Amino acid sequence: MRFAVGIVLIDAPHSALNMLGIDESLADRNVTRVKKLRKGGKSYPYVSPQAWRYWWRKTLAEHFNWELSPLFREQKQVFTAANPIDYPDDDVFGYMRAFKKGNTNITVTRVSPLKNTPLISVLPDRSSVTTDEGYASRHEGDPVPYSQEFYSTVLKGAFSLDLDSVGRFTRIDKAGFKNLLDKDSIKNKELKKEVEEMEKKAEELGVQMNRKEWLMPSNIRKKRASETIKAIRYFLGGAKQTQYLTDVTPKFVILAMFEGGINPFISNVVYDDRGEIKLDNEAIISRILEFKDLLNPKKVFIGKDKSFMREWEDALKKVKEELEKDKIEVVLTTVGDAVEAFAKEVEAYYG
Amino acid sequence: MIRVKIRSWTASFRYPTFQSGYQPTLPVPPLSTIQGLLSAAKGEIASFMEVPFVGYVFISEGKGIDLEKIYALGKPVTDVMKREVLLDNTLYLYLPDEWEEHFRKPRFQLLLGRSSDIATVEEIKKVELERKENVPIGGTIVPVSTGLPGIIHALVVEFDYSTIPRRAKLVRPFTILPFPRTDGQKKRQTSKNKIPYDSELGIGVWLHEGLHGEV
């Protein structure tokens, strides 16, 4: 088992990447708010996890030519194809498809190997959010006032990719473990044909097909996993791009591989200190040392955009020094290089 | 016993009564979420049958509402649903020593709710809980028979995963006790009986023991 995990920071200097909509509690009903989480007396803007996943999927389609699983409607519900052989995003992002055709009621589910948190603002709203007063007007008739919130902050997000699960599909009759259907158990002709076609394709690709599990060839698993990682440097998406043009590519990343389902960076490695965003290098060092035994290879990749948080550079050198005392290599470079070097390590896992 | 400290940025625990268009979260995880965590750590479906005791204390720092586009049953158009999310959470799990190896090296990603609620183990330590009278309990659920005041819900203790979809194996009524922050809350949630007490956190820990061999 091996997990590729990391934390990303997205610089959002003037942005409204995920909106809550009109504030219905106001009499005027003309204020559009950004999404916020409340903690103590403060609120923190955020981008919901599903929005971030949508960006991730879209980036894979645009930069790596992933053919995304089509959505189709069945029994008035919408599903993806639930075909991880043909569609890499069904493999990496998981699915649930409740099959019901005629008398056949078979459901397939795949737990997503890629998991991600929301992107949460490091700064609370009082030091990051502003309300912009706007008027819709063409200088004829009455102008219509409206307000919308936007923020200036840094968003933090964490993810975890289960490398073992990519390209591995279980066919066990347990909830959550039935990724694929068995053609012998299906009576419906149309559905049977669909499954037979998937099997044929799998045979052509050289998928190891056992009764309980299908395993894709390692070159396909390698490609899917490493492209999922490589997409990090190209993230594109977010609402209100016409007006705010936010570059959502991360400006800071920490990436590492662990032999266990943990992500030590889900912790306060960056924090708000009276309106300033600070890096807690001690926390990074201690969190990595805590899981040193699970770190494999003994490497940590830290990428930072030159212009982003120049004052962090000494603190990061300290991280490198301290961890290298414990024989952990720290690759301190740009975001692009860190992601590429990390993707190579991910590839190496598949041999 | 050991105490596993688990942290997450977000968490959500399905509120058992369905509400149209709005999905609130329980303030603390039900036992079925604990079963899920134990299973993810071990790498196979765990049952409370095999766990002589389990206790937990859950502390959340905040809350928010997220919007989610959903494809609702019987409706041709998409809908937007509100979902409540807990922010900056800590879960302390009290378990027999043999669970240490599983939480040192969890087989799957640990989650406090849904797949976006990624959690991490921050600390595992050996603790001895002294049994004390008149201590507050909270951040957990307790059997209704304790008589402590709180919201009562029928909650799933454990799921049976051998059927698709999974089926609730055991449902019991529980009193939900959020982590007490004010003196008033502490006073209300104080148990007169002797219960294990975590002096470091200043909270009584309800150990679910009766589940052993019963589920």
PDB file of N, CA and C in Angstrom, chain B residues 30-61:
ATOM      1  N   PRO B  30     -21.732   8.945  15.068  1.00  0.00           N
ATOM      2  CA  PRO B  30     -22.391   7.767  15.627  1.00  0.00           C
ATOM      3  C   PRO B  30     -21.403   6.595  15.651  1.00  0.00           C
ATOM      4  N   LEU B  31     -21.781   5.513  16.288  1.00  0.00           N
ATOM      5  CA  LEU B  31     -20.876   4.359  16.372  1.00  0.00           C
ATOM      6  C   LEU B  31     -20.539   3.789  14.999  1.00  0.00           C
ATOM      7  N   SER B  32     -21.492   3.906  14.048  1.00  0.00           N
ATOM      8  CA  SER B  32     -21.219   3.332  12.725  1.00  0.00           C
ATOM      9  C   SER B  32     -20.050   4.053  12.040  1.00  0.00           C
ATOM     10  N   THR B  33     -19.864   5.349  12.335  1.00  0.00           N
ATOM     11  CA  THR B  33     -18.705   6.068  11.789  1.00  0.00           C
ATOM     12  C   THR B  33     -17.418   5.526  12.415  1.00  0.00           C
ATOM     13  N   ILE B  34     -17.505   5.212  13.712  1.00  0.00           N
ATOM     14  CA  ILE B  34     -16.339   4.635  14.404  1.00  0.00           C
ATOM     15  C   ILE B  34     -16.016   3.269  13.781  1.00  0.00           C
ATOM     16  N   GLN B  35     -17.074   2.514  13.481  1.00  0.00           N
ATOM     17  CA  GLN B  35     -16.859   1.216  12.820  1.00  0.00           C
ATOM     18  C   GLN B  35     -16.136   1.425  11.490  1.00  0.00           C
ATOM     19  N   GLY B  36     -16.540   2.453  10.761  1.00  0.00           N
ATOM     20  CA  GLY B  36     -15.913   2.770   9.476  1.00  0.00           C
ATOM     21  C   GLY B  36     -14.440   3.118   9.640  1.00  0.00           C
ATOM     22  N   LEU B  37     -14.132   3.903  10.665  1.00  0.00           N
ATOM     23  CA  LEU B  37     -12.735   4.289  10.928  1.00  0.00           C
ATOM     24  C   LEU B  37     -11.882   3.073  11.278  1.00  0.00           C
ATOM     25  N   LEU B  38     -12.442   2.221  12.148  1.00  0.00           N
ATOM     26  CA  LEU B  38     -11.701   1.017  12.547  1.00  0.00           C
ATOM     27  C   LEU B  38     -11.456   0.138  11.322  1.00  0.00           C
ATOM     28  N   SER B  39     -12.473   0.046  10.451  1.00  0.00           N
ATOM     29  CA  SER B  39     -12.355  -0.785   9.253  1.00  0.00           C
ATOM     30  C   SER B  39     -11.311  -0.229   8.297  1.00  0.00           C
ATOM     31  N   ALA B  40     -11.320   1.101   8.116  1.00  0.00           N
ATOM     32  CA  ALA B  40     -10.355   1.728   7.206  1.00  0.00           C
ATOM     33  C   ALA B  40      -8.932   1.519   7.726  1.00  0.00           C
ATOM     34  N   ALA B  41      -8.761   1.622   9.034  1.00  0.00           N
ATOM     35  CA  ALA B  41      -7.429   1.456   9.618  1.00  0.00           C
ATOM     36  C   ALA B  41      -6.958   0.011   9.463  1.00  0.00           C
ATOM     37  N   LYS B  42      -7.870  -0.926   9.701  1.00  0.00           N
ATOM     38  CA  LYS B  42      -7.509  -2.342   9.676  1.00  0.00           C
ATOM     39  C   LYS B  42      -7.405  -2.884   8.252  1.00  0.00           C
ATOM     40  N   GLY B  43      -8.173  -2.293   7.336  1.00  0.00           N
ATOM     41  CA  GLY B  43      -8.137  -2.757   5.956  1.00  0.00           C
ATOM     42  C   GLY B  43      -9.180  -3.805   5.650  1.00  0.00           C
ATOM     43  N   GLU B  44     -10.023  -4.092   6.608  1.00  0.00           N
ATOM     44  CA  GLU B  44     -11.149  -5.001   6.369  1.00  0.00           C
ATOM     45  C   GLU B  44     -12.291  -4.578   7.281  1.00  0.00           C
ATOM     46  N   ILE B  45     -13.501  -4.999   6.920  1.00  0.00           N
ATOM     47  CA  ILE B  45     -14.653  -4.592   7.718  1.00  0.00           C
ATOM     48  C   ILE B  45     -14.483  -5.085   9.155  1.00  0.00           C
ATOM     49  N   ALA B  46     -14.452  -4.155  10.083  1.00  0.00           N
ATOM     50  CA  ALA B  46     -14.321  -4.526  11.492  1.00  0.00           C
ATOM     51  C   ALA B  46     -15.714  -4.572  12.115  1.00  0.00           C
ATOM     52  N   SER B  47     -15.854  -5.419  13.121  1.00  0.00           N
ATOM     53  CA  SER B  47     -17.128  -5.496  13.824  1.00  0.00           C
ATOM     54  C   SER B  47     -16.873  -5.268  15.301  1.00  0.00           C
ATOM     55  N   PHE B  48     -17.811  -4.630  15.964  1.00  0.00           N
ATOM     56  CA  PHE B  48     -17.648  -4.415  17.404  1.00  0.00           C
ATOM     57  C   PHE B  48     -17.632  -5.744  18.163  1.00  0.00           C
ATOM     58  N   MET B  49     -18.044  -6.811  17.463  1.00  0.00           N
ATOM     59  CA  MET B  49     -17.944  -8.160  18.027  1.00  0.00           C
ATOM     60  C   MET B  49     -16.520  -8.436  18.508  1.00  0.00           C
ATOM     61  N   GLU B  50     -15.561  -7.901  17.734  1.00  0.00           N
ATOM     62  CA  GLU B  50     -14.147  -8.201  18.022  1.00  0.00           C
ATOM     63  C   GLU B  50     -13.508  -7.157  18.920  1.00  0.00           C
ATOM     64  N   VAL B  51     -14.262  -6.104  19.238  1.00  0.00           N
ATOM     65  CA  VAL B  51     -13.652  -5.017  20.015  1.00  0.00           C
ATOM     66  C   VAL B  51     -14.271  -5.009  21.412  1.00  0.00           C
ATOM     67  N   PRO B  52     -13.485  -5.368  22.420  1.00  0.00           N
ATOM     68  CA  PRO B  52     -14.057  -5.473  23.776  1.00  0.00           C
ATOM     69  C   PRO B  52     -14.627  -4.154  24.288  1.00  0.00           C
ATOM     70  N   PHE B  53     -14.000  -3.048  23.904  1.00  0.00           N
ATOM     71  CA  PHE B  53     -14.556  -1.754  24.323  1.00  0.00           C
ATOM     72  C   PHE B  53     -14.096  -0.680  23.352  1.00  0.00           C
ATOM     73  N   VAL B  54     -14.888   0.361  23.244  1.00  0.00           N
ATOM     74  CA  VAL B  54     -14.475   1.516  22.460  1.00  0.00           C
ATOM     75  C   VAL B  54     -15.117   2.764  23.062  1.00  0.00           C
ATOM     76  N   GLY B  55     -14.317   3.800  23.199  1.00  0.00           N
ATOM     77  CA  GLY B  55     -14.843   5.061  23.709  1.00  0.00           C
ATOM     78  C   GLY B  55     -14.355   6.178  22.810  1.00  0.00           C
ATOM     79  N   TYR B  56     -15.082   7.285  22.779  1.00  0.00           N
ATOM     80  CA  TYR B  56     -14.586   8.393  21.968  1.00  0.00           C
ATOM     81  C   TYR B  56     -15.064   9.736  22.477  1.00  0.00           C
ATOM     82  N   VAL B  57     -14.255  10.747  22.174  1.00  0.00           N
ATOM     83  CA  VAL B  57     -14.607  12.133  22.493  1.00  0.00           C
ATOM     84  C   VAL B  57     -14.336  12.942  21.235  1.00  0.00           C
ATOM     85  N   PHE B  58     -15.363  13.628  20.752  1.00  0.00           N
ATOM     86  CA  PHE B  58     -15.238  14.386  19.513  1.00  0.00           C
ATOM     87  C   PHE B  58     -15.419  15.875  19.808  1.00  0.00           C
ATOM     88  N   ILE B  59     -14.472  16.662  19.332  1.00  0.00           N
ATOM     89  CA  ILE B  59     -14.534  18.111  19.554  1.00  0.00           C
ATOM     90  C   ILE B  59     -14.450  18.826  18.216  1.00  0.00           C
ATOM     91  N   SER B  60     -15.422  19.700  17.958  1.00  0.00           N
ATOM     92  CA  SER B  60     -15.414  20.454  16.709  1.00  0.00           C
ATOM     93  C   SER B  60     -15.331  21.941  17.030  1.00  0.00           C
ATOM     94  N   GLU B  61     -14.581  22.666  16.203  1.00  0.00           N
ATOM     95  CA  GLU B  61     -14.387  24.092  16.480  1.00  0.00           C
ATOM     96  C   GLU B  61     -15.388  24.995  15.751  1.00  0.00           C
TER      97      GLU B  61
END
